[in-house]
Coordinates of C-alpha atoms in Angstrom, one line a residue:
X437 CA 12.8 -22.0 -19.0
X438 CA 9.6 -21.1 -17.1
X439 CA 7.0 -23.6 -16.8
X440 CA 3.5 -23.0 -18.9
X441 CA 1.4 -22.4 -15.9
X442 CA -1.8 -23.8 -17.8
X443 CA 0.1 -27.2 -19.4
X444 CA -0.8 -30.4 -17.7
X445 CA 1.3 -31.7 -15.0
X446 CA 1.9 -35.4 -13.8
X447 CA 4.5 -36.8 -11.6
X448 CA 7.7 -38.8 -11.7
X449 CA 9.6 -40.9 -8.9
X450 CA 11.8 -37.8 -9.2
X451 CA 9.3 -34.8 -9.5
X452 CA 6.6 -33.3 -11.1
X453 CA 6.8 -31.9 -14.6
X454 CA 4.6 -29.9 -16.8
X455 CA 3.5 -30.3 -20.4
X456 CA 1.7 -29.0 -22.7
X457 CA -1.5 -29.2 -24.6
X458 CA -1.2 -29.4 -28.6
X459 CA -3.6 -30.5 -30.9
X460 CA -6.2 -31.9 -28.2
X461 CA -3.2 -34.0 -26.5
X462 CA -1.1 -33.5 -23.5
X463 CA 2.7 -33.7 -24.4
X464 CA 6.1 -33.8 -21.8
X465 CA 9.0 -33.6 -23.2
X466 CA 12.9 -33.8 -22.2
X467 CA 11.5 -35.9 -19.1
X468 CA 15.1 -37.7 -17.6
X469 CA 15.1 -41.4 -16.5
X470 CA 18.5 -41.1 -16.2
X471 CA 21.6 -39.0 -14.7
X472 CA 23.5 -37.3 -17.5
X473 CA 26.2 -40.2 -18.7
X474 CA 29.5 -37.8 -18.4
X475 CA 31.9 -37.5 -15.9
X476 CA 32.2 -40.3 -13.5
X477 CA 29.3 -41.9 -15.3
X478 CA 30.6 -42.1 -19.0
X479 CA 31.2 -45.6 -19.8
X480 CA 29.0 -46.5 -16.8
X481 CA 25.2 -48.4 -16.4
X482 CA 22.9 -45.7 -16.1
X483 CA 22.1 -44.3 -12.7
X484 CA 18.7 -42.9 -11.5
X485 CA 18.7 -38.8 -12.1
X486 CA 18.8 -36.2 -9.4
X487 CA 15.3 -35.4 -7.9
X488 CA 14.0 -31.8 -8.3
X489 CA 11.9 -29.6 -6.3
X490 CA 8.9 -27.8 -7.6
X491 CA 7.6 -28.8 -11.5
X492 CA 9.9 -28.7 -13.8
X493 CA 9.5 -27.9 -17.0
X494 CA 8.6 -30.4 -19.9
X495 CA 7.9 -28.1 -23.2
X496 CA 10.7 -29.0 -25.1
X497 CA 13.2 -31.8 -26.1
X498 CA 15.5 -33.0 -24.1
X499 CA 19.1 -32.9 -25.6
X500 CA 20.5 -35.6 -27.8
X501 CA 22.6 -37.9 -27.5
X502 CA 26.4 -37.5 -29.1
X503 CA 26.4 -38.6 -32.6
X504 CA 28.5 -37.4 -35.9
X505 CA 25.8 -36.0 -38.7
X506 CA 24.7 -38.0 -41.9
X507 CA 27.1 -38.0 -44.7
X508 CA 26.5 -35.6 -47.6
X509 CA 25.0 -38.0 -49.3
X510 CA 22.4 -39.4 -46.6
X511 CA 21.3 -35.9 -45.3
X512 CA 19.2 -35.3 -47.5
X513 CA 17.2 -38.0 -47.4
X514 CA 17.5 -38.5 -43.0
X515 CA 16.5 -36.0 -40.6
X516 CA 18.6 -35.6 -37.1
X517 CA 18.2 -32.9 -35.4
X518 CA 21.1 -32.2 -32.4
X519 CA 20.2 -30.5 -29.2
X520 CA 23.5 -30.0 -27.3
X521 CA 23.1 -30.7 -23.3
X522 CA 24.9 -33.3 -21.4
X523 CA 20.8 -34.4 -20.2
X524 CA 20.5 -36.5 -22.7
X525 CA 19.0 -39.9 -21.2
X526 CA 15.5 -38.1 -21.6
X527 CA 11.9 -39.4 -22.9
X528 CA 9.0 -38.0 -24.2
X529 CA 5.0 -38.9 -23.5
X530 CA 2.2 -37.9 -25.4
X531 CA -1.4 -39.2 -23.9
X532 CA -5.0 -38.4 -24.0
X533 CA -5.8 -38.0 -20.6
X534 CA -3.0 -37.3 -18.1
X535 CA -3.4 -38.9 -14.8
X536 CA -4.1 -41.8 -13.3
X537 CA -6.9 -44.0 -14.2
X538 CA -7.3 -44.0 -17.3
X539 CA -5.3 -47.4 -17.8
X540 CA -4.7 -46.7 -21.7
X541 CA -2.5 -49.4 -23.7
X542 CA 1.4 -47.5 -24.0
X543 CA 3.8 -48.0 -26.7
X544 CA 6.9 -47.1 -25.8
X545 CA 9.4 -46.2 -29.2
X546 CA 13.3 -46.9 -29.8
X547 CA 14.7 -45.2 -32.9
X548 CA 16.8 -46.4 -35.3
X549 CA 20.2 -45.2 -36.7
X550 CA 22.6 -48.0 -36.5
X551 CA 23.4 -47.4 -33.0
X552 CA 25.2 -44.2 -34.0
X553 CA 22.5 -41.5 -35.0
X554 CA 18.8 -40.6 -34.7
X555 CA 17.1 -39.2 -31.5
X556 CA 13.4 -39.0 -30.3
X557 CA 13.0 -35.6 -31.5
X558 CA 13.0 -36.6 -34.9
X559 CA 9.7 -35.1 -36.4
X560 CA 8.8 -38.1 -38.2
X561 CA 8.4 -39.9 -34.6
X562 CA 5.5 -37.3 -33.1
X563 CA 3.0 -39.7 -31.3
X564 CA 0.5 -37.0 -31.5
X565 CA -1.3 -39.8 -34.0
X566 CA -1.1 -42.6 -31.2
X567 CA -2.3 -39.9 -28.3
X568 CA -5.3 -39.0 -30.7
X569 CA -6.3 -42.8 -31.4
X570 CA -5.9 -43.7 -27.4
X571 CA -2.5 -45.2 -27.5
X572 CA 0.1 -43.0 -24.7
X573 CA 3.5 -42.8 -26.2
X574 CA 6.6 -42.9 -25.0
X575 CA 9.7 -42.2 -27.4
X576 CA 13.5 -43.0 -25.8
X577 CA 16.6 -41.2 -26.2
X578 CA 20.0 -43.2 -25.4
X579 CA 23.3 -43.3 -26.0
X580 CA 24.6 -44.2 -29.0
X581 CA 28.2 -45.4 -30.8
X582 CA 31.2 -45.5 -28.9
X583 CA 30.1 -44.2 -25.7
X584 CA 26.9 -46.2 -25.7
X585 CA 28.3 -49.2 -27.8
X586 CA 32.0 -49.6 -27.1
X587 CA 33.8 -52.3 -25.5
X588 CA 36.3 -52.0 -23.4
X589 CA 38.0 -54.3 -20.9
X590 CA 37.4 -51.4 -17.7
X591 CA 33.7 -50.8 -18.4
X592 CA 30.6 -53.2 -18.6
X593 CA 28.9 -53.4 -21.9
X594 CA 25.8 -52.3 -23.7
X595 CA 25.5 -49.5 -22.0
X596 CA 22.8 -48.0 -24.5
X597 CA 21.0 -51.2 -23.9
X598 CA 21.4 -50.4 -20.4
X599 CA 20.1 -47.2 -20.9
X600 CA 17.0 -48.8 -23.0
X601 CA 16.2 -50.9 -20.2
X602 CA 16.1 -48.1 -17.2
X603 CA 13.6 -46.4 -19.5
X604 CA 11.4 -49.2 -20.1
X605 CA 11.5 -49.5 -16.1
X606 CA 10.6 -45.9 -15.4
X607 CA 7.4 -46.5 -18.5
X608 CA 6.8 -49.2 -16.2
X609 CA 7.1 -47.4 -13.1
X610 CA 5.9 -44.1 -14.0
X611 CA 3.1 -44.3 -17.2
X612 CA -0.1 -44.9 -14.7
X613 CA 0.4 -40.8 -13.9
X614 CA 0.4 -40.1 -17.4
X615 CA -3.0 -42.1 -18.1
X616 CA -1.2 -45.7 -19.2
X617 CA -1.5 -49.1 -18.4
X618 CA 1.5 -50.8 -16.9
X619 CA 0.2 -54.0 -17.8
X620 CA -0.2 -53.1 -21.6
X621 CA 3.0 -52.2 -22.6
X622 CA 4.2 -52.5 -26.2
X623 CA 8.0 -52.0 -27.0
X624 CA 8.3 -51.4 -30.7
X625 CA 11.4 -50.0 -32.8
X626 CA 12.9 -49.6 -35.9
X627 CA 15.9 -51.0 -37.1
X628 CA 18.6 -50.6 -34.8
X629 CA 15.8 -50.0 -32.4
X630 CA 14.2 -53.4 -33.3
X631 CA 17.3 -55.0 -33.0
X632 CA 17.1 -53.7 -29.4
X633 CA 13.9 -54.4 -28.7
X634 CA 14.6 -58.0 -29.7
X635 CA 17.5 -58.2 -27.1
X636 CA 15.4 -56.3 -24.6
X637 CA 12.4 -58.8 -25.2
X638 CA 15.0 -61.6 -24.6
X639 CA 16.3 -60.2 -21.7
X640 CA 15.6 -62.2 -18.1
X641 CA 15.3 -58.3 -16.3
X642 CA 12.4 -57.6 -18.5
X643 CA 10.5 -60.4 -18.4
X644 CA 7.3 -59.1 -17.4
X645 CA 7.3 -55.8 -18.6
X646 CA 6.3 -55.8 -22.3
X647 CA 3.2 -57.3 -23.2
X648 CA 3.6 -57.0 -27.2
X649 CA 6.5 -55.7 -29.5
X650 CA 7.0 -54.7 -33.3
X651 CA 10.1 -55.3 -34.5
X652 CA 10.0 -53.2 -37.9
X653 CA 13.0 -53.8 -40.1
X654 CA 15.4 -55.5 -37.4
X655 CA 15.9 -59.1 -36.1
X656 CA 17.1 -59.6 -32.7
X657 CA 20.8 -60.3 -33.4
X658 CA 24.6 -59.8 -31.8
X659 CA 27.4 -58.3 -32.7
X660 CA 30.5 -60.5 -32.8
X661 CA 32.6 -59.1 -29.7
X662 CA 36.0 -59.0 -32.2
X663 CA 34.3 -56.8 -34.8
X664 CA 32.8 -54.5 -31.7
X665 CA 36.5 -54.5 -30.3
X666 CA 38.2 -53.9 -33.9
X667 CA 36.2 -50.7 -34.7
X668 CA 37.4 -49.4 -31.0
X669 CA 40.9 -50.4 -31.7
X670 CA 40.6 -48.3 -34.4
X671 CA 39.3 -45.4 -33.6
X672 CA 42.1 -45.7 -30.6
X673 CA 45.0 -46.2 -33.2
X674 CA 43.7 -42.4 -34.9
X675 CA 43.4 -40.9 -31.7
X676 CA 46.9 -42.6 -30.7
X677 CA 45.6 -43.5 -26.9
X678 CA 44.7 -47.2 -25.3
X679 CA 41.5 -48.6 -26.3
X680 CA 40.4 -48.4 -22.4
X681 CA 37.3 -46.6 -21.4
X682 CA 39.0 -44.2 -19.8
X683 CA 41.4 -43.1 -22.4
X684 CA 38.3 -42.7 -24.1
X685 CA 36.6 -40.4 -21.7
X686 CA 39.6 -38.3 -21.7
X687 CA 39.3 -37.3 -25.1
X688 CA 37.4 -34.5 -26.5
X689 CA 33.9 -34.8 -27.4
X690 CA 34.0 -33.6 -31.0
X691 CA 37.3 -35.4 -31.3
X692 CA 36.0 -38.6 -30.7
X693 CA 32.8 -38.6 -32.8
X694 CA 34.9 -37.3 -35.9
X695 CA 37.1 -40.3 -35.5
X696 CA 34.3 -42.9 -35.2
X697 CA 32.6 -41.1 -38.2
X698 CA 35.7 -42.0 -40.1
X699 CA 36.4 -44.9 -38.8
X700 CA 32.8 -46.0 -39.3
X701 CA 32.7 -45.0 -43.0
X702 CA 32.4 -48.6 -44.1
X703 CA 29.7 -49.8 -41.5
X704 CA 26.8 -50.2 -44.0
X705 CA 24.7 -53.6 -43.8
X706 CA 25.7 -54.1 -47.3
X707 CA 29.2 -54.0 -46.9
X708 CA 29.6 -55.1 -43.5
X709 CA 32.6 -53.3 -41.7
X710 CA 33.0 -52.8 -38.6
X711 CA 30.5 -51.6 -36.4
X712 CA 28.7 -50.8 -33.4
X713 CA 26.3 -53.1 -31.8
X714 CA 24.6 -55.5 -28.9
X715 CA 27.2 -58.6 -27.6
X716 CA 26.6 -61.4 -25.9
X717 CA 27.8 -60.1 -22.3
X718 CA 26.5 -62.3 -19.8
X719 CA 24.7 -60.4 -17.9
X720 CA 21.7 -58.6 -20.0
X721 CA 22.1 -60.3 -22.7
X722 CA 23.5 -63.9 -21.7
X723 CA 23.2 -65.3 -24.9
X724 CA 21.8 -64.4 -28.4
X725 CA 18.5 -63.0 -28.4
X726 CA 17.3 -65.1 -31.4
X727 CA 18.3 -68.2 -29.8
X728 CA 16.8 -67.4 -26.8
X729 CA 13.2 -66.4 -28.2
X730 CA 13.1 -69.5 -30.4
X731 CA 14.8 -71.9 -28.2
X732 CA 14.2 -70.4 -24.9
X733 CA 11.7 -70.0 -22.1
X734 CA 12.1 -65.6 -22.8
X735 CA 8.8 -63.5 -24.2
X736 CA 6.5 -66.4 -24.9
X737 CA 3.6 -64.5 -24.2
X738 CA 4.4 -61.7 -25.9
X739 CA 2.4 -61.2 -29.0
X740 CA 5.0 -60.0 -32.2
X741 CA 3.8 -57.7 -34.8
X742 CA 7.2 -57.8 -37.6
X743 CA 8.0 -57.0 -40.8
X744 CA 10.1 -55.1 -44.0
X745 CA 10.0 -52.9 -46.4
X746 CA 10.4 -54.9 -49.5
X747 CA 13.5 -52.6 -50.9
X748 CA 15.5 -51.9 -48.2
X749 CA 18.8 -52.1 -49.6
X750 CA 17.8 -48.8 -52.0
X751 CA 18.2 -46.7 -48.6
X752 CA 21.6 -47.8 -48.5
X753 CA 22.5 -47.9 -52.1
X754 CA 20.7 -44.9 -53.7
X755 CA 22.5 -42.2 -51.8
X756 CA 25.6 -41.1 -53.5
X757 CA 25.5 -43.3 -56.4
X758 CA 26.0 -46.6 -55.4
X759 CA 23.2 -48.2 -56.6
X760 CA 24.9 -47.5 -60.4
X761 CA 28.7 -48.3 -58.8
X762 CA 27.4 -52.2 -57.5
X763 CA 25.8 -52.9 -61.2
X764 CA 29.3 -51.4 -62.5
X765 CA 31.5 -53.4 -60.1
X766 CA 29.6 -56.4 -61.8
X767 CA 31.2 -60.1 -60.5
X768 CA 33.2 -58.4 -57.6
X769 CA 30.2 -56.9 -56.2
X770 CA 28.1 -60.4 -56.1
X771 CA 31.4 -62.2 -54.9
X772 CA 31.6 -59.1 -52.2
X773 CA 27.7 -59.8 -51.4
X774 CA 28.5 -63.8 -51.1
X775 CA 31.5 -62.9 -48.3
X776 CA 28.7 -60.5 -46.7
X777 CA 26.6 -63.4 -46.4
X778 CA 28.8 -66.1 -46.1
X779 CA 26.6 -67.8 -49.0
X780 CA 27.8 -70.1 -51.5
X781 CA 27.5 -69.8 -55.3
X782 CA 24.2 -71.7 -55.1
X783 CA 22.5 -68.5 -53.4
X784 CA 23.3 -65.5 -56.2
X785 CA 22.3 -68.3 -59.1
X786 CA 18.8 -69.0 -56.9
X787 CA 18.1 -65.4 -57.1
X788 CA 18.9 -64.9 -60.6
X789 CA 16.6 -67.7 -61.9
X790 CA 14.0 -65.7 -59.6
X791 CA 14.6 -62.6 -60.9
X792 CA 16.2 -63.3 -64.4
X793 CA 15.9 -59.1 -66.1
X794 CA 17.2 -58.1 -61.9
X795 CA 20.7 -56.3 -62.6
X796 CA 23.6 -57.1 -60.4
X797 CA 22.7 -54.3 -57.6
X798 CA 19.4 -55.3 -57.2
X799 CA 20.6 -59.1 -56.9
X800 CA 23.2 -58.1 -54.2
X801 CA 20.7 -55.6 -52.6
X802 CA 18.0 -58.2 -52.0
X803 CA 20.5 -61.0 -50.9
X804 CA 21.5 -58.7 -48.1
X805 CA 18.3 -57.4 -47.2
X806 CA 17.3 -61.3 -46.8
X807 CA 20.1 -62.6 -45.0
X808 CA 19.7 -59.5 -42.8
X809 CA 16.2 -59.1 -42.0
X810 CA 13.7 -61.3 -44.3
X811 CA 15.3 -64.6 -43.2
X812 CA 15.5 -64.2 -39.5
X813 CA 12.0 -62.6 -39.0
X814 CA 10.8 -65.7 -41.0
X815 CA 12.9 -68.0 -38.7
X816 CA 11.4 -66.1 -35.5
X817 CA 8.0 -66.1 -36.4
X818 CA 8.2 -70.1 -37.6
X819 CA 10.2 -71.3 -34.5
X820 CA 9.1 -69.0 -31.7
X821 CA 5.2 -70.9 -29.7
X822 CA 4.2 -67.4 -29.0
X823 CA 1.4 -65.5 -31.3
X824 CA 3.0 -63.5 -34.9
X825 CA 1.8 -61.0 -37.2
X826 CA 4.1 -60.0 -40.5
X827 CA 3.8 -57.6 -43.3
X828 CA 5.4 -56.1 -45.8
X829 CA 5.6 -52.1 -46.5
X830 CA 5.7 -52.2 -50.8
X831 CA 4.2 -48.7 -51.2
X832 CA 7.2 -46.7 -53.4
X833 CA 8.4 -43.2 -52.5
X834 CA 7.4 -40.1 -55.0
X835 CA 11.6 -39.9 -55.2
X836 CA 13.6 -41.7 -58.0
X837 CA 15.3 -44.7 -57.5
X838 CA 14.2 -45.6 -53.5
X839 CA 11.6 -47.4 -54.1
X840 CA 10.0 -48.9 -50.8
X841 CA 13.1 -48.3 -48.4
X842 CA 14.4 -49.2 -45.3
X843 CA 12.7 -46.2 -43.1
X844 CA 10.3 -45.1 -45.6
X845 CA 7.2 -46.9 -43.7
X846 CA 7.9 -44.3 -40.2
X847 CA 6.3 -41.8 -41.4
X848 CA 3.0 -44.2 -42.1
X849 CA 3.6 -45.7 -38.6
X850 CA 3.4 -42.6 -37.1
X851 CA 0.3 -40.4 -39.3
X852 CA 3.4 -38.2 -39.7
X853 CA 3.6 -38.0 -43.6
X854 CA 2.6 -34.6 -44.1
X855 CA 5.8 -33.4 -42.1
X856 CA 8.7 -32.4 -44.3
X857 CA 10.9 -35.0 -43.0
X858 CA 8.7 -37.8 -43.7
X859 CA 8.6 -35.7 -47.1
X860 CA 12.2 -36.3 -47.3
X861 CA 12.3 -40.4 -47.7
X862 CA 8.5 -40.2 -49.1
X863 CA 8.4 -37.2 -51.9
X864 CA 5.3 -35.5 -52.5
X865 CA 1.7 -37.4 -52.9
X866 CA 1.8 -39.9 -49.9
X867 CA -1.4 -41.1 -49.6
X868 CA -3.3 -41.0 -46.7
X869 CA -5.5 -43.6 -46.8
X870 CA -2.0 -45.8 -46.5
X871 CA -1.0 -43.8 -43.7
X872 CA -4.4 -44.1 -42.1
X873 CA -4.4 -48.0 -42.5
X874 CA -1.0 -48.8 -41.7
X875 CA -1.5 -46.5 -38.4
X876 CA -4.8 -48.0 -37.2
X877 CA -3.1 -51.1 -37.4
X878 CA -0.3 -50.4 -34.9
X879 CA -2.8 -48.8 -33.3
X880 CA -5.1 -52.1 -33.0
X881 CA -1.7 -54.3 -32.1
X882 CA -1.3 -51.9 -29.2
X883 CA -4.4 -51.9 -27.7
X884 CA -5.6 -55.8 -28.9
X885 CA -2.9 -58.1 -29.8
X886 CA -4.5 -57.9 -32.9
X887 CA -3.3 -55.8 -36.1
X888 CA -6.0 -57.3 -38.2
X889 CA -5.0 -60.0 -40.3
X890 CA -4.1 -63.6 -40.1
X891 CA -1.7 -64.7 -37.6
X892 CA 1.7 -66.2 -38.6
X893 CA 1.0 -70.2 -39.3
X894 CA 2.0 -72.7 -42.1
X895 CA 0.2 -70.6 -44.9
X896 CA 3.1 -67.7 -44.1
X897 CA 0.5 -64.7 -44.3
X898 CA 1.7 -61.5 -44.5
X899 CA -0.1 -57.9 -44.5
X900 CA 1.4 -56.0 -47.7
X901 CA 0.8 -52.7 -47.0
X902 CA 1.5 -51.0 -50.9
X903 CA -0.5 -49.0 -53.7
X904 CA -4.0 -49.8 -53.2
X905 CA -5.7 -51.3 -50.4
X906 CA -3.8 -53.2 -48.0
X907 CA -3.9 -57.3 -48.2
X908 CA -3.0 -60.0 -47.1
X909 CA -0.7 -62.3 -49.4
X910 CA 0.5 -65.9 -48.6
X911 CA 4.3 -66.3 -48.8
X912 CA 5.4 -63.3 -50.2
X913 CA 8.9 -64.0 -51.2
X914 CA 9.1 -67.5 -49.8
X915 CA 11.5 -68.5 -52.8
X916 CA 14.2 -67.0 -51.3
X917 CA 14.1 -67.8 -48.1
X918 CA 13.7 -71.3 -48.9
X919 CA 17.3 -71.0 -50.8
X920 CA 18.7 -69.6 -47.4
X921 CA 17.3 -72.9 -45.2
X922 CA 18.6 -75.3 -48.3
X923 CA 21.9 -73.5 -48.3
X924 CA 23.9 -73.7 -45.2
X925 CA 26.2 -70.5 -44.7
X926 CA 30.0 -70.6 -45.4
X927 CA 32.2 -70.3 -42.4
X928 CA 33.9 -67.3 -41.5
X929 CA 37.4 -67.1 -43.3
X930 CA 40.1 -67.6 -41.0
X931 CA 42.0 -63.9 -39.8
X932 CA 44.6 -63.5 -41.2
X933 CA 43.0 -65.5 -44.1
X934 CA 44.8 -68.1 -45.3
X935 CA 44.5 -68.7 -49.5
X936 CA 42.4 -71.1 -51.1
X937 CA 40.8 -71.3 -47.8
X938 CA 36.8 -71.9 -47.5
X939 CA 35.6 -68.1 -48.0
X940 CA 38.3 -66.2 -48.6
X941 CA 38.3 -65.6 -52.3
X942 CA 34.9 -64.1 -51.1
X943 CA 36.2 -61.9 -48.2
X944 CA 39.0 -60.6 -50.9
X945 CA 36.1 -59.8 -52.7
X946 CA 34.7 -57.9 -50.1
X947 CA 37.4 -56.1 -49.3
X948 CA 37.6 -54.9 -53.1
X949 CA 34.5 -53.7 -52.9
X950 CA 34.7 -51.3 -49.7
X951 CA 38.0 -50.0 -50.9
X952 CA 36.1 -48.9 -54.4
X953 CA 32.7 -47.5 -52.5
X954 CA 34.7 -46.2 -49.6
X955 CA 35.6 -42.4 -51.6
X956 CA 31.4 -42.3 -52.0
X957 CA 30.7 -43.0 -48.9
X958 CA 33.2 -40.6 -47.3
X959 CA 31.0 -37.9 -49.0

């Protein structure tokens, strides 16, 4: 592609590139901080990327990363666009003033998408907004599933989270020539994103390089190794090779992601199979992130801006039906919810004296989206001596039946809700003035340390960002989590499970439960 000859241009360790202006702000896109991850390098830490001559071109995204597409029934509902291109360890800047000296505060953006999907060329993540208010950003792509995720006994793991990391050190490195501050870095991400940032904040190579984070729907958390390892031995028993990294890399792209799409069918946080995701691997992440930022010496000046939507679970029960096949599954559902969560009885009969007219889905949708996200952010931000700011996004989409869902916030975040996409989770009618509160507040964190409300202390306030004007409650939904801390969790049953053994009426539960979801979710 030939290079706008009247777009801005700033310069990299590796070589100049060229943007361009839209809107009043300068954007690059498709920038690499990284050699392309095939060939030699698949399976591998990243490597830096090969330096260019001249100024190359920065107009347009970089491409994605390997992923399968949505299901039929989450499509409609996520955007993910695919730009083929073996390039795909790219980022993206948008800034107000290009060029050094301007020192402006940087937030730098991991998506989410379970460690499977999503890219930064999703519309709903343009940082035009942030460029506009003073704020440069930086938006990551990195490998994802079983090439940035799998675990293998011949390759080193996390390599996504390897990726992550050799991004945040070229933001680090580089963001001065595009007009930000080194020193004011804020790593913030979204789900599987915040569970990265989390690890990344907890990391010993990046102490030092973020000054704030937002963790937005994601605790820092691990995978167990054996359920990282079991969804590679399975994908290995379809393809009928050795689950080694480089019987892996032998196989044929397409081949590969349509087996871990399959094989992945039952990875949903409510139901809990087996996934993709961070482990403990001794090296970047030498033990669990949480642990480490509430027990540790990691990230204790780093100021934490956190929070949920308050029905996340509709995002994952909605599509396809679901939400109407949990209330029909009745006592199996809400025994498969209690294996989920390795809770005891005392949990599902604390939330039905909360919420006495709730129906069984919504019981078993808020149990998971506390264990998951509520409790641990609550835990963090009580345990953790640095400064923490919560809230909770209550505003409900235009569309039947989501309610406020996991992702619906982004598009708020961002000032991105008029974009069809962000149209997609939200429906028609968003209102602005949310989207104008909820941004200048990111916007404030970024630049201040400061969102503007009350910082996390023994009154538990929390920013509630819903219909009407935003404000600040005191405990919103402390009930439950106070059943969590009076409750301690059930072991994991043994494997194989041995009857009438602690939890595994429970797991036999679960395991009911995928099997009768599992034809919806292939859809």
């Amino acid at each position: 592609m030939t290079a706008d000859q009247t777009g801005p241009v700033a310069r990299t360790p590796h070589g100049a590139v060229r943007g361009r202006y839209e809107r009043g702000v300068a954007v690059f896109r498709g920038i690499p901080y990284a050699a392309p991850p095939f060939g030699p390098r698949r399976f591998r830490p990243p490597l830096p990327p090969e330096p260019w001559d001249g100024v190359r071109d920065a107009g347009a995204f970089g491409p994605t990363a390997p992923k399968p597409p949505y299901s039929e029934a989450f499509a409609p509902y996520l955007s993910d666009p695919v730009i083929p291109g073996d390039d795909c360890l790219n980022l993206n800047v948008w800034t107000p003033e290009p060029g050094p000296g301007a020192r402006l505060p940087v937030l730098v953006w991991l998506h989410g998408g379970a460690l499977t999907r999503g890219s930064s060329a999703v519309p709903v993540y343009d940082g035009s907004a942030f460029a506009r208010d003073g704020v440069v950003c930086v938006s990551v792509n990195y490998r994802l599933g079983v090439e940035g995720y799998g675990l293998f006994p011949d390759a080193p793991p996390n390599p996504g989270l390897r990726d992550q990391l050799a991004a945040l050190c070229w933001v680090h490195e580089t963001i001065e020539a595009f007009g930000g501050d080194p020193g004011r870095i804020t790593l913030c991400g979204q789900s599987a994103g915040a569970i990265s940032a989390g690890a990344l904040l907890a990391a010993p190579r990046t102490q030092g390089l973020v000054r704030r984070a937002v963790l937005q729907s994601g605790p820092p958390e691990v995978l167990d190794r054996e359920k990282v390892r079991r969804m590679v031995r399975r994908m290995a028993t379809r393809l009928r090779i050795p689950a080694t990294a480089e019987a892996f890399a032998a196989v044929d792209r397409e081949l590969l992601l349509r087996t871990q799409a399959e094989v992945g069918r039952l990875s949903s946080p409510v139901l809990g199979g087996p996934a993709f995701g961070i482990v403990v691997d001794g090296d970047l992440v030498p033990r669990d992130p949480l642990k480490e930022l509430t027990e540790g010496a990691a990230a204790r000046d780093v100021e934490l801006l956190m929070g949920w939507t308050r029905d996340e679970y509709r995002l994952w029960l909605v599509p396809g039906g679901l939400l109407d096949r949990v209330d029909r599954l009745g006592a199996v559902a809400l025994a498969g919810a209690m294996a989920r969560c390795r809770a005891g009885h005392e949990i599902p009969r604390g939330y039905r004296a909360l919420h006495p007219d709730a129906g069984t889905a919504e019981i078993v949708g808020q149990m998971v989206t506390d264990h998951l996200l509520r409790v641990p952010l609550h835990r963090l931000a009580d345990a953790r001596p640095g400064t923490s700011y919560l809230y909770e996004f209550a505003w409900p989409s235009r569309l039947p039946g989501l309610g406020a869902c996991h992702a619906l916030e982004l598009g708020f975040v961002f000032d991105t809700g008029d974009v069809p996409e962000s149209k997609r989770l939200a429906g028609e009618g968003a209102p602005q003035e949310l989207c104008d509160a909820m941004h200048a507040a990111w916007v404030r964190f970024a630049t201040t340390g400061d969102p503007g409300w009350a910082a996390w202390d023994a009154t538990h306030p929390v920013r509630v960002f819903g219909d009407g004007v935003p404000h600040t409650a005191y405990g919103p939904r402390d009930a439950e989590v106070a059943l969590w801390s009076a409750a301690p969790a059930l072991p994991e049953p043994p494997r194989p499970s041995v009857p009438r053994a602690p939890g595994a009426e429970l797991a036999a539960a679960m395991r009911r439960l995928r099997r009768s979801v599992g034809t919806t979710l292939r859809r």
